[in-house]
CSV table of C-alpha atoms and ligand atoms in Angstrom, one decimal:
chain,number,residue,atom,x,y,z
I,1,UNK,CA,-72.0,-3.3,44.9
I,2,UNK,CA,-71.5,-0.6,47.6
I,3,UNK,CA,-69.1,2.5,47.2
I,4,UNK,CA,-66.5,1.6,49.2
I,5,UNK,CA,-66.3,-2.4,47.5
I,6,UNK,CA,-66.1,-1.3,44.4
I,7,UNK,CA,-63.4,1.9,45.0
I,8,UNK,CA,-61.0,-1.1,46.5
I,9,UNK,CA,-62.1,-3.4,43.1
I,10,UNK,CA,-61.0,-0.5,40.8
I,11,UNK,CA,-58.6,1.9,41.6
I,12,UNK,CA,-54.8,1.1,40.7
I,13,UNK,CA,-52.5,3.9,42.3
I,14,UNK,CA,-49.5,3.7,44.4
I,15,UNK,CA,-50.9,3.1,48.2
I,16,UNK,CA,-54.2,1.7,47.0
I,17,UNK,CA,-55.6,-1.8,48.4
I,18,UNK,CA,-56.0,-2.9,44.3
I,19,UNK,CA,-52.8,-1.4,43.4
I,20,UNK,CA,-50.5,-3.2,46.4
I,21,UNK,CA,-52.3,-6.5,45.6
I,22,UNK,CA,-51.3,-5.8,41.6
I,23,UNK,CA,-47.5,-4.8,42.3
I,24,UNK,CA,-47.2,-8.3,43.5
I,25,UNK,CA,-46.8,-10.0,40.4
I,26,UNK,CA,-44.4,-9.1,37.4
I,27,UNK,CA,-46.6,-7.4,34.9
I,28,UNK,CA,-46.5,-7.0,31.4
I,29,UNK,CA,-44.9,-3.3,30.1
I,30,UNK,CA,-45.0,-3.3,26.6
I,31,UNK,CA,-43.8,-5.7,23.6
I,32,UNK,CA,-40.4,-6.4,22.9
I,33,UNK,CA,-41.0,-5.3,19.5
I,34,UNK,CA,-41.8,-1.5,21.1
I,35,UNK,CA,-37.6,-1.3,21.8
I,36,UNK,CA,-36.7,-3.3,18.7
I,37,UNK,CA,-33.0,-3.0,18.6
I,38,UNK,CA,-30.2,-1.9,21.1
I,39,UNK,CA,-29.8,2.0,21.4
I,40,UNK,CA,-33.6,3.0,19.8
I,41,UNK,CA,-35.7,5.2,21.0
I,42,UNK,CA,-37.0,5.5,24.7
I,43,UNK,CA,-40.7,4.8,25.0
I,44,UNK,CA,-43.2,6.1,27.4
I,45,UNK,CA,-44.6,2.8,29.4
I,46,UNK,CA,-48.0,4.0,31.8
I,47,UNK,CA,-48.6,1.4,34.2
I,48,UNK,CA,-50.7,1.5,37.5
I,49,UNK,CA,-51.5,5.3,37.0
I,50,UNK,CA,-47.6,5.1,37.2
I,51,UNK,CA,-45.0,6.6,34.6
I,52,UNK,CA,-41.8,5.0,33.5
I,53,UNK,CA,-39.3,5.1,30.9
I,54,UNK,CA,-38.3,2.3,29.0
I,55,UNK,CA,-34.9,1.8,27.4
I,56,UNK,CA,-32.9,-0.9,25.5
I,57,UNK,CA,-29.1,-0.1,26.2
I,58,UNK,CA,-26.1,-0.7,24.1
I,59,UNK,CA,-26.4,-4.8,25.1
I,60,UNK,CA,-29.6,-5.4,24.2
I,61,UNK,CA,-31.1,-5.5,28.1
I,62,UNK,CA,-34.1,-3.4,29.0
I,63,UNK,CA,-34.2,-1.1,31.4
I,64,UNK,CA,-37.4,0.9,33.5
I,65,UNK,CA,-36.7,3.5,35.5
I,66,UNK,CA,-39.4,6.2,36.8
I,67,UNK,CA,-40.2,8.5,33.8
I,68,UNK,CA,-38.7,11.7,35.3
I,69,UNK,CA,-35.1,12.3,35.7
I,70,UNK,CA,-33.6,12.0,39.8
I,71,UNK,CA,-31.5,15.2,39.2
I,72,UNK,CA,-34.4,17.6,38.4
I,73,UNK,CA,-36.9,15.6,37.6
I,74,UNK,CA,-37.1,16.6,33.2
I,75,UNK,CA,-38.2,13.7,31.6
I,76,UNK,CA,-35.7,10.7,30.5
I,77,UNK,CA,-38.6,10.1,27.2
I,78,UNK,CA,-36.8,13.0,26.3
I,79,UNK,CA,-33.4,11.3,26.4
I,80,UNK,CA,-31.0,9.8,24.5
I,81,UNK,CA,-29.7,6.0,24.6
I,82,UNK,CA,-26.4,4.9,24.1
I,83,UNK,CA,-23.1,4.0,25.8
I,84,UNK,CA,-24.8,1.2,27.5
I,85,UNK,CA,-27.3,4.2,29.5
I,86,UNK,CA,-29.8,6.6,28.9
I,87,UNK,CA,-29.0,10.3,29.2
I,88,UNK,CA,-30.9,12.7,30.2
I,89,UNK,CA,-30.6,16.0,28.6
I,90,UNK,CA,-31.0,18.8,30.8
I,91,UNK,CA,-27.6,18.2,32.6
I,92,UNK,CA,-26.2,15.0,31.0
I,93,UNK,CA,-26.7,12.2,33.8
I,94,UNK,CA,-27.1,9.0,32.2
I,95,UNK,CA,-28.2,5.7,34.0
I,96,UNK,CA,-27.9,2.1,33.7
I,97,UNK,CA,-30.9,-0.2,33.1
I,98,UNK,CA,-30.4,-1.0,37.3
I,99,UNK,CA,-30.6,2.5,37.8
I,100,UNK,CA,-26.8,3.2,38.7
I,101,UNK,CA,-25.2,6.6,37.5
I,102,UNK,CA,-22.7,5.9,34.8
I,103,UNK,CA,-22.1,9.9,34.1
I,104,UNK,CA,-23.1,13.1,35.9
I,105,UNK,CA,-21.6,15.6,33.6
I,106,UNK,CA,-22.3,18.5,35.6
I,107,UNK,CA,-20.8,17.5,38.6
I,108,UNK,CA,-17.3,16.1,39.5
I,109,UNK,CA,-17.9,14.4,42.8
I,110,UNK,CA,-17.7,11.2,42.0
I,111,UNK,CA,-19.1,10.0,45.4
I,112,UNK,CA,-22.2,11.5,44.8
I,113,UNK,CA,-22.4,9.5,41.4
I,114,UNK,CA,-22.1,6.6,43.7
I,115,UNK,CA,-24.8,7.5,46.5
I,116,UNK,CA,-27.6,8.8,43.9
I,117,UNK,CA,-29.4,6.1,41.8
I,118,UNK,CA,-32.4,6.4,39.3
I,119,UNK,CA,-35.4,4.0,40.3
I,120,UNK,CA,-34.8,1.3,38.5
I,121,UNK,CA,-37.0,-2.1,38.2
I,122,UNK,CA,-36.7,-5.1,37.5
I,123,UNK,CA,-37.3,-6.6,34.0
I,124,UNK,CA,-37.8,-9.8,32.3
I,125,UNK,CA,-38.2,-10.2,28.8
I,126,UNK,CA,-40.2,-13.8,27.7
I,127,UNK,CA,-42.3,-15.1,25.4
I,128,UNK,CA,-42.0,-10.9,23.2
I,129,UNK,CA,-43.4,-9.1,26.2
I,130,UNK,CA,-41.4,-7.0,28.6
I,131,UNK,CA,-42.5,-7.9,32.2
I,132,UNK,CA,-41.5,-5.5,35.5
I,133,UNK,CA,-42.0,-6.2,39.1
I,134,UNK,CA,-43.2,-2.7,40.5
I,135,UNK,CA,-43.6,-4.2,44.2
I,136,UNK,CA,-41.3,-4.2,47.2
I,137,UNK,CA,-38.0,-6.3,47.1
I,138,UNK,CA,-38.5,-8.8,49.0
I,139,UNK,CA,-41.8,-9.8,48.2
I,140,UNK,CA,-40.6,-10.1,44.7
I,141,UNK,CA,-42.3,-13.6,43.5
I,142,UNK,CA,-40.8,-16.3,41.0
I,143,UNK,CA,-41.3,-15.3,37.5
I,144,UNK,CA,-44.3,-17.6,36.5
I,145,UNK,CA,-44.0,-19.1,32.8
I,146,UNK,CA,-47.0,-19.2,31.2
I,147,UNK,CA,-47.8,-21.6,28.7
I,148,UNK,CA,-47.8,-19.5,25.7
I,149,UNK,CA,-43.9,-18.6,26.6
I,150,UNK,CA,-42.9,-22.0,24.9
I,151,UNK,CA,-44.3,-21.5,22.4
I,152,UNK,CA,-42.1,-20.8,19.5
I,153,UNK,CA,-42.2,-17.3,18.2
I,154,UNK,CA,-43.9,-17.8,14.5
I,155,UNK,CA,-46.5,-20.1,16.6
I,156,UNK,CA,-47.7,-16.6,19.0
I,157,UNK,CA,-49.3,-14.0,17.6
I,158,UNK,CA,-49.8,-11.1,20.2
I,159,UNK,CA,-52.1,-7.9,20.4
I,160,UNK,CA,-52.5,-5.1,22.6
I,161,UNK,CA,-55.9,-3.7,22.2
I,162,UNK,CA,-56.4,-0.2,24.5
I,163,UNK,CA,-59.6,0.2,26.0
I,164,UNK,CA,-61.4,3.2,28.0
I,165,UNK,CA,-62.4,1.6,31.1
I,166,UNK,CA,-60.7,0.0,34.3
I,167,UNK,CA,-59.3,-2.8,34.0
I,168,UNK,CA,-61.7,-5.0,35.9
I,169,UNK,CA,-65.1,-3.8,33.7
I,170,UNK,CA,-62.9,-5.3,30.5
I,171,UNK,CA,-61.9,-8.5,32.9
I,172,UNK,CA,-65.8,-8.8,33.8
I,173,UNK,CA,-66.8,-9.2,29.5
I,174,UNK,CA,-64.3,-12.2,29.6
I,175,UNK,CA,-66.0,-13.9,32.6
I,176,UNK,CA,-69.6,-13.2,30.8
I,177,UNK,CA,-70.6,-16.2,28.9
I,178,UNK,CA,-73.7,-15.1,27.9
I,179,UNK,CA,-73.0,-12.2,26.3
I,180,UNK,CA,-71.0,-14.2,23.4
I,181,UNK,CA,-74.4,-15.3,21.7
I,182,UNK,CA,-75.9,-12.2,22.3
I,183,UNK,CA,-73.6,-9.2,22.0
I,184,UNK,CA,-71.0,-11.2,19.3
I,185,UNK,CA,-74.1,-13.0,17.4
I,186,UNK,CA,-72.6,-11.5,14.1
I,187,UNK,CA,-69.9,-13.3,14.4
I,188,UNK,CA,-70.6,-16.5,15.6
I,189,UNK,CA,-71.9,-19.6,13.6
I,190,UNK,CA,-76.1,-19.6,13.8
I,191,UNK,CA,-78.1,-22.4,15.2
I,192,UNK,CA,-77.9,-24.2,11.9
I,193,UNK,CA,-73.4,-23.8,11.7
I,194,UNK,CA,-73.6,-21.4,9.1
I,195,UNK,CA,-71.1,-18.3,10.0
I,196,UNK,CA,-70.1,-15.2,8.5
I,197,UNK,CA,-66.8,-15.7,9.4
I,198,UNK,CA,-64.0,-18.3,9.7
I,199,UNK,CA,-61.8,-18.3,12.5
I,200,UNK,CA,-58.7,-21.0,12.8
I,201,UNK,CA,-59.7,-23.3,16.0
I,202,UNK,CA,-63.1,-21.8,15.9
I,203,UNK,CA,-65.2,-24.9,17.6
I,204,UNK,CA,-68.2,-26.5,16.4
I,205,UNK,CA,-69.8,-25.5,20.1
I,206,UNK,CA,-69.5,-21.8,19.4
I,207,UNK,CA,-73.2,-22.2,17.4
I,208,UNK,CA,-74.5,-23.2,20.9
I,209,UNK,CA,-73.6,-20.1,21.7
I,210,UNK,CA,-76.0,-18.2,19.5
I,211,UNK,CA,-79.3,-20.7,20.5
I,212,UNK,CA,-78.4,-21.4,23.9
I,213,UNK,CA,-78.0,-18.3,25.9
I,214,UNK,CA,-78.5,-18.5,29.3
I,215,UNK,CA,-76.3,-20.9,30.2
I,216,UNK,CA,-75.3,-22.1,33.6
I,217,UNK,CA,-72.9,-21.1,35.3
I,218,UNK,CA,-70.8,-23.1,37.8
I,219,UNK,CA,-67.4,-22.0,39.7
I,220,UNK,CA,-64.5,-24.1,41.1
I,221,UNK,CA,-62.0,-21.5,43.0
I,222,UNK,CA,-58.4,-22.2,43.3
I,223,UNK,CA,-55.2,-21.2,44.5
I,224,UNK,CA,-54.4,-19.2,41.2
I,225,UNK,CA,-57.6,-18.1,41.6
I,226,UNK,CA,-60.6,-20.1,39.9
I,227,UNK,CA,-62.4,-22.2,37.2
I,228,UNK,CA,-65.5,-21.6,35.3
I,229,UNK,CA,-67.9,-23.6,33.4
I,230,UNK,CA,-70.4,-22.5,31.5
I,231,UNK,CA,-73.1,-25.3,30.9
I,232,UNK,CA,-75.5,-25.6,27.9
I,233,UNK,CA,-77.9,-28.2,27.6
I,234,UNK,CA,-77.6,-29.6,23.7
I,235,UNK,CA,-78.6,-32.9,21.6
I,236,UNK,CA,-75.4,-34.3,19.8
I,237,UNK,CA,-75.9,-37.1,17.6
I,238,UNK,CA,-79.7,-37.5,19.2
I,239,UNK,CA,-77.9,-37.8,22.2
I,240,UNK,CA,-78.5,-35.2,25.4
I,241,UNK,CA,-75.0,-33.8,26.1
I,242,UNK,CA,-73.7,-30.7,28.2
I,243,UNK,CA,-71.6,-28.4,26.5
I,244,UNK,CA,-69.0,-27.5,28.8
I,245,UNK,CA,-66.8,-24.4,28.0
I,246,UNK,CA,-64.0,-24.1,30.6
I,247,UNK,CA,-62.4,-20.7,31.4
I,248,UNK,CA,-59.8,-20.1,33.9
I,249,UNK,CA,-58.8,-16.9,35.7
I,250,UNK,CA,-55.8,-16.5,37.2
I,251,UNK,CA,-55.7,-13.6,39.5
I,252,UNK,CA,-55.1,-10.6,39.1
I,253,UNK,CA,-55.7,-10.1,35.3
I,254,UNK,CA,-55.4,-13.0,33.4
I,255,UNK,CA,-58.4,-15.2,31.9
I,256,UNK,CA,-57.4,-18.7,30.0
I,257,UNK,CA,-60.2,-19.7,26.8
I,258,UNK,CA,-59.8,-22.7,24.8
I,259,UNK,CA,-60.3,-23.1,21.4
I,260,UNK,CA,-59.9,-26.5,19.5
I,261,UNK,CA,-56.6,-26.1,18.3
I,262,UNK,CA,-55.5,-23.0,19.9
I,263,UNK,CA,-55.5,-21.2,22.8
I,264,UNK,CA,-55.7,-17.9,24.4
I,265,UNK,CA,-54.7,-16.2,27.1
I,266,UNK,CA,-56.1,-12.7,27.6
I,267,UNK,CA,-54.2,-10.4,30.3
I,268,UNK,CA,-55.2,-7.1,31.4
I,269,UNK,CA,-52.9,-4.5,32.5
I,270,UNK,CA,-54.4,-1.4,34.1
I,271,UNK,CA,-52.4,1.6,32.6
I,272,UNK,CA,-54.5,3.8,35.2
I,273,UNK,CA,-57.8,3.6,36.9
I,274,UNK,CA,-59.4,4.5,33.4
I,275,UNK,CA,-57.5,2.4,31.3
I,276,UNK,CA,-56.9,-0.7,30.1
I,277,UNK,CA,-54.1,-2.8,27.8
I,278,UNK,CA,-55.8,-6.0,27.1
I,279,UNK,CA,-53.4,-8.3,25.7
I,280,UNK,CA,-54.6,-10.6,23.8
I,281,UNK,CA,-52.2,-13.8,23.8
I,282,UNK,CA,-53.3,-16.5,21.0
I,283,UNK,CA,-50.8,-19.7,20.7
I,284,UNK,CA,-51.1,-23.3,18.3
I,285,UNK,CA,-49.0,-25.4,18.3
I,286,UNK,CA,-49.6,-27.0,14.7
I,287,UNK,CA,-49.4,-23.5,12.4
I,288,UNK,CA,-46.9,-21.0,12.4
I,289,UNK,CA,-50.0,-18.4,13.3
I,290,UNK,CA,-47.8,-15.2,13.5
I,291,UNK,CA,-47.4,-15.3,9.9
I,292,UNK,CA,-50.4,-14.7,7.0
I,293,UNK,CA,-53.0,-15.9,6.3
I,294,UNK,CA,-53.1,-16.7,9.6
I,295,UNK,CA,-52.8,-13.4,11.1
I,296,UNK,CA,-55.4,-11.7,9.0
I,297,UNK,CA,-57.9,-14.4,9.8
I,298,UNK,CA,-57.4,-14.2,13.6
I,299,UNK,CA,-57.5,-10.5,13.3
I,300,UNK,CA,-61.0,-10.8,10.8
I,301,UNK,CA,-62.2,-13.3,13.6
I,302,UNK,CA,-61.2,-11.0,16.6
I,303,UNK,CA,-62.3,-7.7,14.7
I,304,UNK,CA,-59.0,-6.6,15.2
I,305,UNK,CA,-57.7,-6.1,11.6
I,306,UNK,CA,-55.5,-3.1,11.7
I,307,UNK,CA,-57.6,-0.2,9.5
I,308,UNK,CA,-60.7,-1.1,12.5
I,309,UNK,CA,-58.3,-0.8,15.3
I,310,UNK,CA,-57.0,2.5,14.6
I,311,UNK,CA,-60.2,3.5,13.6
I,312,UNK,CA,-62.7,2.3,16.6
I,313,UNK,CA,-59.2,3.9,18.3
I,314,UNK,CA,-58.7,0.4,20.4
I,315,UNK,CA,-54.8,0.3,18.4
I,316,UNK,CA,-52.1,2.5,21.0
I,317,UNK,CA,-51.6,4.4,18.1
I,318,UNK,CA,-54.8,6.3,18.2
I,319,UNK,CA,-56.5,5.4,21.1
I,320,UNK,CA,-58.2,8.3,22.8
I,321,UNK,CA,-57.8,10.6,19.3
I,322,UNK,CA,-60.4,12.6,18.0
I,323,UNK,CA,-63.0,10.7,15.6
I,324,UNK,CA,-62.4,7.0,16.7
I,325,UNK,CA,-65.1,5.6,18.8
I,326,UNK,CA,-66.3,7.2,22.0
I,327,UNK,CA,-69.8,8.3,23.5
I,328,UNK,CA,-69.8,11.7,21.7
I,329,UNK,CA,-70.3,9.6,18.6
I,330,UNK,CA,-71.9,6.6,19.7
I,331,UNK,CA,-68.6,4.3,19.3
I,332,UNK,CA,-68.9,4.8,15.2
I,333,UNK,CA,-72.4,2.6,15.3
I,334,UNK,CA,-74.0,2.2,12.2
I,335,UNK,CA,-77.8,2.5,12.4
I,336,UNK,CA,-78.5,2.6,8.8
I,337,UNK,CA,-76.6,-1.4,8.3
I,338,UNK,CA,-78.5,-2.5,11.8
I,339,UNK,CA,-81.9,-1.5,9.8
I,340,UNK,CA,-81.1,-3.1,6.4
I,341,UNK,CA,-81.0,-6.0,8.6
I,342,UNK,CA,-77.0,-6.9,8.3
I,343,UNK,CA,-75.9,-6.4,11.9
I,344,UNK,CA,-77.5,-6.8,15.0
I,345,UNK,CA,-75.1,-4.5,16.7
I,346,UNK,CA,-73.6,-1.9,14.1
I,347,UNK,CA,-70.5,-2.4,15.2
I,348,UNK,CA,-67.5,-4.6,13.8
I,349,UNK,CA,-67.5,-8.2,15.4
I,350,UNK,CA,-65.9,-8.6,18.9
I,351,UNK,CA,-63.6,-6.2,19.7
I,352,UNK,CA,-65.2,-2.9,18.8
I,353,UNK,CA,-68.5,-4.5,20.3
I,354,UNK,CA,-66.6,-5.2,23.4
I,355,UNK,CA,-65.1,-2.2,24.1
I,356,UNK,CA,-68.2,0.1,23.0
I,357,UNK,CA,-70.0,-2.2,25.8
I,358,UNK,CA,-67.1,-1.5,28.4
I,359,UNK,CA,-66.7,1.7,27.7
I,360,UNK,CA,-70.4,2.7,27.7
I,361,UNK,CA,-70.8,1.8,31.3
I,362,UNK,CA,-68.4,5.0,31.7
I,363,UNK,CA,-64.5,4.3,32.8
I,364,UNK,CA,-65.3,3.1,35.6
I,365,UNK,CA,-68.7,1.2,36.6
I,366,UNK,CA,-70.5,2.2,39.5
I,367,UNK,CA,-72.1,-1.3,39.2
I,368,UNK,CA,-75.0,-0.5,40.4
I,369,UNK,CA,-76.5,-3.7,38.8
I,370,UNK,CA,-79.5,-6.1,38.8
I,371,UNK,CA,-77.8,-9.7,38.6
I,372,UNK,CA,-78.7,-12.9,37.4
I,373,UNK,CA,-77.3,-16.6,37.8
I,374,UNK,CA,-75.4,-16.2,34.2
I,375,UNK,CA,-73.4,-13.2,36.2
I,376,UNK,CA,-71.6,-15.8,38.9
I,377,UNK,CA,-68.5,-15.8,37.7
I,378,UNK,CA,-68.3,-11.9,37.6
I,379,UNK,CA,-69.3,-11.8,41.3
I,380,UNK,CA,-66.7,-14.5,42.4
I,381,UNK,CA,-64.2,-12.8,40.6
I,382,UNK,CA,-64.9,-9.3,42.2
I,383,UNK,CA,-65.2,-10.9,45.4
I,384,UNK,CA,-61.9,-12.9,45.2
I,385,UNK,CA,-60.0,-9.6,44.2
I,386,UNK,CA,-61.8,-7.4,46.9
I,387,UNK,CA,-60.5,-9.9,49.5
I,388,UNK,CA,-57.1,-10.7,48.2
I,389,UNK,CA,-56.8,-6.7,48.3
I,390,UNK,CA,-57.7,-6.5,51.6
I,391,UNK,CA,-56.1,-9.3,52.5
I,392,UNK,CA,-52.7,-8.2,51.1
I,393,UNK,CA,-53.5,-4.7,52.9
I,394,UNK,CA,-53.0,-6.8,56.2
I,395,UNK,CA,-49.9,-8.6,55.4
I,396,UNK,CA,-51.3,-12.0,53.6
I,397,UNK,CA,-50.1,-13.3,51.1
I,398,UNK,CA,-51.6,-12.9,47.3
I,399,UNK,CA,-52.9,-15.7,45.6
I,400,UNK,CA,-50.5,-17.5,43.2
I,401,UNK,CA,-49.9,-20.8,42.2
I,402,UNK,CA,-49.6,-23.8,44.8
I,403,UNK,CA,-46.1,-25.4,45.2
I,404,UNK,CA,-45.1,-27.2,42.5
I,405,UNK,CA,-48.1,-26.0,40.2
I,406,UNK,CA,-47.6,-24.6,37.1
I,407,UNK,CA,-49.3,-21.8,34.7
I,408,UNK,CA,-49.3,-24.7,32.2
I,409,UNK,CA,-50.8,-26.9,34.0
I,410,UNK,CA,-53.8,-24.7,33.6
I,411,UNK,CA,-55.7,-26.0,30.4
I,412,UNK,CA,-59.1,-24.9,29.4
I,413,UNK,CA,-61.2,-26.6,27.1
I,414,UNK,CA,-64.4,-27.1,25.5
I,415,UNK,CA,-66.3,-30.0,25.5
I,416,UNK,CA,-69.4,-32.1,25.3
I,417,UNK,CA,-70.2,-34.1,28.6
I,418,UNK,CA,-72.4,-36.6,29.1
I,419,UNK,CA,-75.0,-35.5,31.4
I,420,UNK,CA,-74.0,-36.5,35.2
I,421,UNK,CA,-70.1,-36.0,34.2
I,422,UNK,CA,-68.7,-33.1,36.7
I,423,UNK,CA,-66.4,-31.1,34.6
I,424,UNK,CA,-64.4,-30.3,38.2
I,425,UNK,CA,-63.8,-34.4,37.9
I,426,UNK,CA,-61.7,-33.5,34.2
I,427,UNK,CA,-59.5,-30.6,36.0
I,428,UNK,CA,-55.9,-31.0,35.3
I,429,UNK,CA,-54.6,-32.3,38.4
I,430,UNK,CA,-55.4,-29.2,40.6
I,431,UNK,CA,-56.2,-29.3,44.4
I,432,UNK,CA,-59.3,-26.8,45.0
I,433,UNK,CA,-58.7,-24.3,48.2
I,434,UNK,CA,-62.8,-24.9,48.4
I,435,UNK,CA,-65.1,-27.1,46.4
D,1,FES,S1,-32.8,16.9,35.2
D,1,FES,FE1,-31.9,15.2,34.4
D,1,FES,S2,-29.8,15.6,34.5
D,1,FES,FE2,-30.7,17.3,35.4
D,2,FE2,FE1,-67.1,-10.1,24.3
């Protein structure tokens, strides 16, 4: 990919091609468990290379407002909630969640309460995640309700994982087939089904994974954005059937996986050009999954059990700290367990192994790359966000959902096919923008 292509795929500021196109669409700013009750602290939310404060007032609504203060610009992190405001505490303004002046307590003109404002945006809170629209006003879309959002709160279980790298280079490893058998082998059941470990709604497929890995790879675009397939040849019951695992990406940043019983949605929010908050989305309708075991096992699954997030550094809480994973130490790899044989990659399953290959590639890729036909879905993707940057840039229109078409209309799966079944023949109900 040339210079200039991949500068418009990755960088996020204010004024950039990548960064207009991504202030179209309400994005996710932190849990709602990061402002658990009315009055608590402020946090510190980093979005687009942007900072904002983020507030619950006296009635329980969120507010985010530009991280520095309008007066003299201290910051409002610093403030202090309460009587239905933040305050800032260098001179005692305090503001609304819309940004209004409720108090200026170092100035009497009351008019001048009136004319200034704090920039405020605006929030929604579904489905435990705070969302903000950080575009212009009247561009503002419909807020799109994803799936997931109905799903009762015991039956979601949501994590943020923080990675080193732009946003797109962490999109890329979820539109990479092949690298689940290769990369994630620990993890996954062998050619025979054995496995190391157990995963709730873990399919049978997933041992294809392991033997099968250069799958083929075929794309279906659509309005949202597009379909992928990722096509294994296998015998099932002596009978020659495709495996077919669908994924869908819905521009800008989130990818759709299926599992048997549940599903997950992955989105990822660029917190600047070098970083990433990958959240991680899993739903089921059956099991109240936010609750143990249940947790535990989709964290063992995920490699996202709490002791190796803080300590491969991919948990908020430590991320970027000294002595969790990073180049200087190799990402925490453990040579001596990769020669007795017990991992192929020295690294916990999944997640550490994912962001160790992210981040390797430096923050941001110059993607200098040799492809093959198992990459397809990586190139579409870039080349459907390099146009819909550009596009936007020149007063189009970014790509959403069609009228009348739904985020939950959007259901990947996995499958066996019969050879000669076209998996674009099983989508639910969508009109393709090409074939
Ligand atoms: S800097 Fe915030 S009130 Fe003066
Ligand atoms: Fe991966």
């Amino acid at each position: 990919m040339n210079k200039e292509d991949n500068e418009t795929l990755c960088r996020v500021g204010k004024g950039t091609p990548m960064g207009e196109l991504l202030r179209r669409y309400w994005i996710p700013a932190a849990l709602s468990e990061d402002l658990p009750e009315p009055d608590c602290d402020p946090i510190r939310v980093r979005l687009l290379a942007q900072d904002f404060v983020a507030f619950r007032d006296s009635a329980g609504r969120v507010g985010i407002l530009d991280e520095l203060c309008p007066h003299r610009r201290a910051s409002l992190v610093l403030g202090r909630t309460g009587h239905g405001g933040i305050e800032c505490l260098y001179h005692g303004w305090r503001f609304s969640v819309q940004g209004k002046i409720l108090q200026m307590a170092n100035c009497d003109d009351e008019k001048l309460a009136e004319r200034y404002r704090a920039n405020a945006y605006p929030v929604h809170e579904v489905g435990g995640i705070i969302w903000v629209y950080l575009g212009p006003a009247q561009h503002q879309p419909a807020f799109p309700l994803h799936p997931w959002m109905e799903a009762a709160p015991e039956h979601r279980y949501t994590r943020i994982i923080a990675s080193h790298s732009n946003f797109v280079q962490v999109m890329e490893g979820l539109l990479d087939s092949s690298h689940l058998g290769i990369l994630h082998q620990d993890a996954l059941p062998a050619g025979d089904g054995s496995q190391r470990y157990d995963h709730p709604g873990k399919t049978e497929s997933f041992r294809y994974l392991t033997s099968l890995r250069a799958p083929k790879i075929e794309v279906h675009e659509t309005s949202f954005g597009m379909y992928y397939a990722a096509l294994r040849k296998v015998v099932h019951d002596g009978q020659p059937m495709v495996d077919t695992r669908l994924t869908a990406f819905v521009a800008p940043f989130t990818v759709y996986v299926a599992f048997d019983h549940g599903r997950v949605a992955l989105t990822l929010i660029p917190v600047d050009d070098e970083h990433t908050y990958f959240y991680n989305i899993t739903w089921e309708d059956e099991r109240p999954i936010n609750t143990e075991p249940y947790r535990s096992q989709i964290d063992l699954a995920g490699g996202t059990l709490p002791d190796v997030a803080r300590r491969w550094g991919f948990a908020r809480e430590t991320h970027g700290q000294a002595r969790t994973a990073s180049r200087q130490n190799n990402w925490l790899q453990d040579r001596a367990a990769m020669r007795r044989g017990e991992t192929y990659t020295g690294l916990p399953p999944f997640t550490a192994e994912d962001a160790a290959m992210t981040s390797s590639m430096g923050p941001i890729s110059d993607r200098q790359e040799l492809l093959v036909p198992a990459d397809l879905a990586i190139v579409r993707m870039r080349r459907m966000m390099i146009e819909a940057a550009r596009s936007v840039a020149a007063g189009g229109t970014p790509p959403g959902y069609e009228t009348g078409q739904h985020p939950g209309d959007i259901v990947p799966w996995a499958r066996k096919l019969s050879p000669g079944v076209d998996w674009r023949s099983m989508l639910p109900g969508m009109e393709s923008v090409s074939a």
